[in-house]
Amino acid sequence: MKRISLLSMKVIFVILFCLIIFTFTGCPGITPVASMEAPKNLSVDDVYSNSVKLSWDSQSLVSGYILYISLDNTFSNQVQALDVQQNNAVSITGFQSSTTYYFRVTAYRNSSESAPSEMVSATTLVGAPQKVTISFSNSNNDITLSWDAVPRATGYEYYYGLSSDMAN
């Protein structure tokens, strides 16, 4: 029968003691991963026809953030999950015009991720017409404008003036 030395018993006791203390009190100076809070104050700052600018409050002790983008508010039709590192203000491009997108963000540290932030949404603007052409008819002083149709546009407005600043 092998005997365990007194020194070995002390080491085992100290390790068990530390595990018990850490389990109930944590380790001073180290924030447990489970206490990582969801990012706060996610907001839509600017919306364009193909991009959206978002920001949220910065957090300390995080490695970065993941921005989730979806076409529905349940995130079952998720478009993308972007690792935006430690940036807490981002401009995301490549969106379709006149489309509603939903956003939420999580913080991560190492391989652990926080709960998601509150969700926000933004509807991208209708794009501007492309390939605009103008033609003049000298015989009856007509001006004709034409352009490529804009998807989801419900109408068009045009403005004209006698100077480039439209003041006249």
PDB file of C-alpha atoms in Angstrom:
ATOM      1  CA  MET A   1       0.000   0.000   0.000  1.00  0.00           C
ATOM      2  CA  LYS A   2       1.428   3.323  -1.069  1.00  0.00           C
ATOM      3  CA  ARG A   3       1.386   6.273   1.267  1.00  0.00           C
ATOM      4  CA  ILE A   4       0.674   9.836   0.277  1.00  0.00           C
ATOM      5  CA  SER A   5       3.191  12.224   1.749  1.00  0.00           C
ATOM      6  CA  LEU A   6       2.151  15.053   3.997  1.00  0.00           C
ATOM      7  CA  LEU A   7       3.318  17.576   1.392  1.00  0.00           C
ATOM      8  CA  SER A   8       1.109  15.948  -1.269  1.00  0.00           C
ATOM      9  CA  MET A   9      -1.852  16.077   1.091  1.00  0.00           C
ATOM     10  CA  LYS A  10      -1.252  19.794   1.723  1.00  0.00           C
ATOM     11  CA  VAL A  11      -1.076  20.529  -2.015  1.00  0.00           C
ATOM     12  CA  ILE A  12      -4.305  18.626  -2.655  1.00  0.00           C
ATOM     13  CA  PHE A  13      -5.991  20.429   0.229  1.00  0.00           C
ATOM     14  CA  VAL A  14      -4.880  23.877  -1.035  1.00  0.00           C
ATOM     15  CA  ILE A  15      -6.106  23.099  -4.556  1.00  0.00           C
ATOM     16  CA  LEU A  16      -9.485  21.906  -3.283  1.00  0.00           C
ATOM     17  CA  PHE A  17      -9.774  24.896  -0.983  1.00  0.00           C
ATOM     18  CA  CYS A  18      -9.015  27.312  -3.869  1.00  0.00           C
ATOM     19  CA  LEU A  19     -11.554  25.606  -6.132  1.00  0.00           C
ATOM     20  CA  ILE A  20     -14.239  25.883  -3.473  1.00  0.00           C
ATOM     21  CA  ILE A  21     -13.450  29.546  -2.751  1.00  0.00           C
ATOM     22  CA  PHE A  22     -13.307  30.433  -6.479  1.00  0.00           C
ATOM     23  CA  THR A  23     -16.610  28.655  -7.100  1.00  0.00           C
ATOM     24  CA  PHE A  24     -18.423  30.739  -4.484  1.00  0.00           C
ATOM     25  CA  THR A  25     -16.587  34.085  -4.607  1.00  0.00           C
ATOM     26  CA  GLY A  26     -14.784  34.290  -7.932  1.00  0.00           C
ATOM     27  CA  CYS A  27     -11.274  35.527  -8.363  1.00  0.00           C
ATOM     28  CA  PRO A  28     -10.531  39.133  -7.383  1.00  0.00           C
ATOM     29  CA  GLY A  29      -9.553  41.259 -10.391  1.00  0.00           C
ATOM     30  CA  ILE A  30     -10.978  38.880 -12.994  1.00  0.00           C
ATOM     31  CA  THR A  31     -14.427  39.506 -14.433  1.00  0.00           C
ATOM     32  CA  PRO A  32     -16.187  36.196 -15.056  1.00  0.00           C
ATOM     33  CA  VAL A  33     -17.270  35.681 -18.679  1.00  0.00           C
ATOM     34  CA  ALA A  34     -20.864  35.090 -17.592  1.00  0.00           C
ATOM     35  CA  SER A  35     -21.089  38.674 -16.308  1.00  0.00           C
ATOM     36  CA  MET A  36     -20.453  40.191 -19.737  1.00  0.00           C
ATOM     37  CA  GLU A  37     -23.400  42.491 -20.396  1.00  0.00           C
ATOM     38  CA  ALA A  38     -25.256  42.870 -23.651  1.00  0.00           C
ATOM     39  CA  PRO A  39     -24.230  46.024 -25.515  1.00  0.00           C
ATOM     40  CA  LYS A  40     -26.449  48.995 -24.727  1.00  0.00           C
ATOM     41  CA  ASN A  41     -27.964  51.876 -26.702  1.00  0.00           C
ATOM     42  CA  LEU A  42     -27.723  50.386 -30.185  1.00  0.00           C
ATOM     43  CA  SER A  43     -28.926  53.106 -32.548  1.00  0.00           C
ATOM     44  CA  VAL A  44     -29.311  53.815 -36.244  1.00  0.00           C
ATOM     45  CA  ASP A  45     -27.365  56.999 -36.967  1.00  0.00           C
ATOM     46  CA  ASP A  46     -27.727  57.344 -40.761  1.00  0.00           C
ATOM     47  CA  VAL A  47     -29.634  55.517 -43.503  1.00  0.00           C
ATOM     48  CA  TYR A  48     -28.958  55.670 -47.244  1.00  0.00           C
ATOM     49  CA  SER A  49     -30.170  53.661 -50.240  1.00  0.00           C
ATOM     50  CA  ASN A  50     -27.498  50.970 -49.838  1.00  0.00           C
ATOM     51  CA  SER A  51     -25.912  51.535 -46.418  1.00  0.00           C
ATOM     52  CA  VAL A  52     -26.713  52.013 -42.731  1.00  0.00           C
ATOM     53  CA  LYS A  53     -24.566  53.566 -39.991  1.00  0.00           C
ATOM     54  CA  LEU A  54     -24.983  52.109 -36.470  1.00  0.00           C
ATOM     55  CA  SER A  55     -23.421  52.776 -33.067  1.00  0.00           C
ATOM     56  CA  TRP A  56     -23.676  51.538 -29.471  1.00  0.00           C
ATOM     57  CA  ASP A  57     -22.015  52.153 -26.116  1.00  0.00           C
ATOM     58  CA  SER A  58     -18.469  50.873 -25.839  1.00  0.00           C
ATOM     59  CA  GLN A  59     -17.720  48.231 -23.192  1.00  0.00           C
ATOM     60  CA  SER A  60     -14.511  47.504 -21.338  1.00  0.00           C
ATOM     61  CA  LEU A  61     -12.987  44.029 -21.038  1.00  0.00           C
ATOM     62  CA  VAL A  62     -14.420  42.765 -24.333  1.00  0.00           C
ATOM     63  CA  SER A  63     -12.438  41.430 -27.274  1.00  0.00           C
ATOM     64  CA  GLY A  64     -14.940  42.752 -29.811  1.00  0.00           C
ATOM     65  CA  TYR A  65     -18.501  42.844 -31.096  1.00  0.00           C
ATOM     66  CA  ILE A  66     -20.584  40.828 -33.548  1.00  0.00           C
ATOM     67  CA  LEU A  67     -23.254  42.677 -35.522  1.00  0.00           C
ATOM     68  CA  TYR A  68     -26.203  40.516 -36.601  1.00  0.00           C
ATOM     69  CA  ILE A  69     -28.263  41.616 -39.623  1.00  0.00           C
ATOM     70  CA  SER A  70     -31.615  40.085 -40.551  1.00  0.00           C
ATOM     71  CA  LEU A  71     -34.555  40.617 -42.869  1.00  0.00           C
ATOM     72  CA  ASP A  72     -37.032  39.821 -40.064  1.00  0.00           C
ATOM     73  CA  ASN A  73     -37.327  40.763 -36.416  1.00  0.00           C
ATOM     74  CA  THR A  74     -37.000  37.164 -35.205  1.00  0.00           C
ATOM     75  CA  PHE A  75     -33.614  36.783 -36.917  1.00  0.00           C
ATOM     76  CA  SER A  76     -34.756  33.550 -38.573  1.00  0.00           C
ATOM     77  CA  ASN A  77     -33.861  35.118 -41.933  1.00  0.00           C
ATOM     78  CA  GLN A  78     -30.402  36.280 -40.900  1.00  0.00           C
ATOM     79  CA  VAL A  79     -28.449  37.984 -43.677  1.00  0.00           C
ATOM     80  CA  GLN A  80     -25.059  38.271 -42.028  1.00  0.00           C
ATOM     81  CA  ALA A  81     -23.070  38.161 -38.792  1.00  0.00           C
ATOM     82  CA  LEU A  82     -20.140  40.584 -38.911  1.00  0.00           C
ATOM     83  CA  ASP A  83     -17.215  40.604 -36.504  1.00  0.00           C
ATOM     84  CA  VAL A  84     -16.567  44.345 -36.211  1.00  0.00           C
ATOM     85  CA  GLN A  85     -13.705  43.859 -33.718  1.00  0.00           C
ATOM     86  CA  GLN A  86     -13.702  46.602 -31.079  1.00  0.00           C
ATOM     87  CA  ASN A  87     -15.499  49.182 -33.224  1.00  0.00           C
ATOM     88  CA  ASN A  88     -18.696  50.470 -31.662  1.00  0.00           C
ATOM     89  CA  ALA A  89     -19.675  52.603 -34.660  1.00  0.00           C
ATOM     90  CA  VAL A  90     -19.874  51.032 -38.118  1.00  0.00           C
ATOM     91  CA  SER A  91     -21.161  51.785 -41.606  1.00  0.00           C
ATOM     92  CA  ILE A  92     -22.426  48.696 -43.371  1.00  0.00           C
ATOM     93  CA  THR A  93     -22.852  48.772 -47.159  1.00  0.00           C
ATOM     94  CA  GLY A  94     -24.275  46.471 -49.799  1.00  0.00           C
ATOM     95  CA  PHE A  95     -27.946  46.675 -48.827  1.00  0.00           C
ATOM     96  CA  GLN A  96     -30.867  46.643 -51.252  1.00  0.00           C
ATOM     97  CA  SER A  97     -32.725  49.936 -51.526  1.00  0.00           C
ATOM     98  CA  SER A  98     -36.156  50.331 -49.946  1.00  0.00           C
ATOM     99  CA  THR A  99     -35.704  47.252 -47.739  1.00  0.00           C
ATOM    100  CA  THR A 100     -36.150  46.923 -43.965  1.00  0.00           C
ATOM    101  CA  TYR A 101     -33.219  45.403 -42.083  1.00  0.00           C
ATOM    102  CA  TYR A 102     -33.045  44.442 -38.399  1.00  0.00           C
ATOM    103  CA  PHE A 103     -29.893  44.731 -36.291  1.00  0.00           C
ATOM    104  CA  ARG A 104     -28.597  43.569 -32.929  1.00  0.00           C
ATOM    105  CA  VAL A 105     -25.105  43.316 -31.515  1.00  0.00           C
ATOM    106  CA  THR A 106     -23.320  41.076 -29.014  1.00  0.00           C
ATOM    107  CA  ALA A 107     -20.024  41.488 -27.188  1.00  0.00           C
ATOM    108  CA  TYR A 108     -17.501  38.684 -27.084  1.00  0.00           C
ATOM    109  CA  ARG A 109     -14.426  37.812 -25.091  1.00  0.00           C
ATOM    110  CA  ASN A 110     -12.335  34.833 -26.110  1.00  0.00           C
ATOM    111  CA  SER A 111     -14.907  32.246 -27.198  1.00  0.00           C
ATOM    112  CA  SER A 112     -17.806  33.510 -25.064  1.00  0.00           C
ATOM    113  CA  GLU A 113     -20.563  35.785 -26.334  1.00  0.00           C
ATOM    114  CA  SER A 114     -22.933  38.068 -24.412  1.00  0.00           C
ATOM    115  CA  ALA A 115     -26.684  38.176 -24.772  1.00  0.00           C
ATOM    116  CA  PRO A 116     -27.818  40.290 -27.738  1.00  0.00           C
ATOM    117  CA  SER A 117     -28.571  43.992 -27.465  1.00  0.00           C
ATOM    118  CA  GLU A 118     -31.999  45.418 -28.024  1.00  0.00           C
ATOM    119  CA  MET A 119     -32.996  45.177 -31.679  1.00  0.00           C
ATOM    120  CA  VAL A 120     -33.230  48.206 -33.985  1.00  0.00           C
ATOM    121  CA  SER A 121     -34.430  48.420 -37.573  1.00  0.00           C
ATOM    122  CA  ALA A 122     -33.846  50.667 -40.552  1.00  0.00           C
ATOM    123  CA  THR A 123     -35.477  50.876 -43.961  1.00  0.00           C
ATOM    124  CA  THR A 124     -33.028  51.836 -46.659  1.00  0.00           C
ATOM    125  CA  LEU A 125     -33.999  54.698 -48.916  1.00  0.00           C
ATOM    126  CA  VAL A 126     -35.194  54.356 -52.484  1.00  0.00           C
ATOM    127  CA  GLY A 127     -32.226  54.766 -54.828  1.00  0.00           C
ATOM    128  CA  ALA A 128     -31.849  57.643 -57.242  1.00  0.00           C
ATOM    129  CA  PRO A 129     -32.672  57.082 -60.903  1.00  0.00           C
ATOM    130  CA  GLN A 130     -29.731  56.034 -63.089  1.00  0.00           C
ATOM    131  CA  LYS A 131     -28.998  56.799 -66.757  1.00  0.00           C
ATOM    132  CA  VAL A 132     -30.901  60.084 -66.736  1.00  0.00           C
ATOM    133  CA  THR A 133     -31.071  61.621 -70.205  1.00  0.00           C
ATOM    134  CA  ILE A 134     -32.464  64.896 -71.429  1.00  0.00           C
ATOM    135  CA  SER A 135     -33.450  65.744 -74.986  1.00  0.00           C
ATOM    136  CA  PHE A 136     -34.647  68.969 -76.553  1.00  0.00           C
ATOM    137  CA  SER A 137     -37.025  69.553 -79.410  1.00  0.00           C
ATOM    138  CA  ASN A 138     -36.387  72.849 -81.184  1.00  0.00           C
ATOM    139  CA  SER A 139     -39.615  72.699 -83.171  1.00  0.00           C
ATOM    140  CA  ASN A 140     -41.987  73.148 -80.213  1.00  0.00           C
ATOM    141  CA  ASN A 141     -39.568  73.896 -77.306  1.00  0.00           C
ATOM    142  CA  ASP A 142     -40.185  70.543 -75.604  1.00  0.00           C
ATOM    143  CA  ILE A 143     -37.789  68.977 -73.113  1.00  0.00           C
ATOM    144  CA  THR A 144     -37.935  65.223 -72.548  1.00  0.00           C
ATOM    145  CA  LEU A 145     -36.437  63.495 -69.495  1.00  0.00           C
ATOM    146  CA  SER A 146     -35.956  59.752 -69.221  1.00  0.00           C
ATOM    147  CA  TRP A 147     -34.274  57.368 -66.770  1.00  0.00           C
ATOM    148  CA  ASP A 148     -34.075  53.736 -65.776  1.00  0.00           C
ATOM    149  CA  ALA A 149     -36.885  52.656 -63.477  1.00  0.00           C
ATOM    150  CA  VAL A 150     -36.011  52.446 -59.785  1.00  0.00           C
ATOM    151  CA  PRO A 151     -37.158  49.212 -58.095  1.00  0.00           C
ATOM    152  CA  ARG A 152     -39.921  49.816 -55.521  1.00  0.00           C
ATOM    153  CA  ALA A 153     -40.261  53.504 -56.422  1.00  0.00           C
ATOM    154  CA  THR A 154     -43.890  54.627 -56.274  1.00  0.00           C
ATOM    155  CA  GLY A 155     -43.343  57.903 -58.112  1.00  0.00           C
ATOM    156  CA  TYR A 156     -40.762  60.447 -59.202  1.00  0.00           C
ATOM    157  CA  GLU A 157     -40.262  64.150 -58.605  1.00  0.00           C
ATOM    158  CA  TYR A 158     -38.110  66.420 -60.685  1.00  0.00           C
ATOM    159  CA  TYR A 159     -37.000  69.986 -60.120  1.00  0.00           C
ATOM    160  CA  TYR A 160     -35.783  72.565 -62.589  1.00  0.00           C
ATOM    161  CA  GLY A 161     -34.489  76.099 -62.534  1.00  0.00           C
ATOM    162  CA  LEU A 162     -32.725  78.678 -64.636  1.00  0.00           C
ATOM    163  CA  SER A 163     -29.443  78.368 -62.684  1.00  0.00           C
ATOM    164  CA  SER A 164     -27.466  75.481 -61.209  1.00  0.00           C
ATOM    165  CA  ASP A 165     -28.532  76.411 -57.644  1.00  0.00           C
ATOM    166  CA  MET A 166     -32.230  76.275 -58.698  1.00  0.00           C
ATOM    167  CA  ALA A 167     -32.713  79.765 -57.243  1.00  0.00           C
ATOM    168  CA  ASN A 168     -34.290  81.152 -60.413  1.00  0.00           C
TER     169      ASN A 168
END
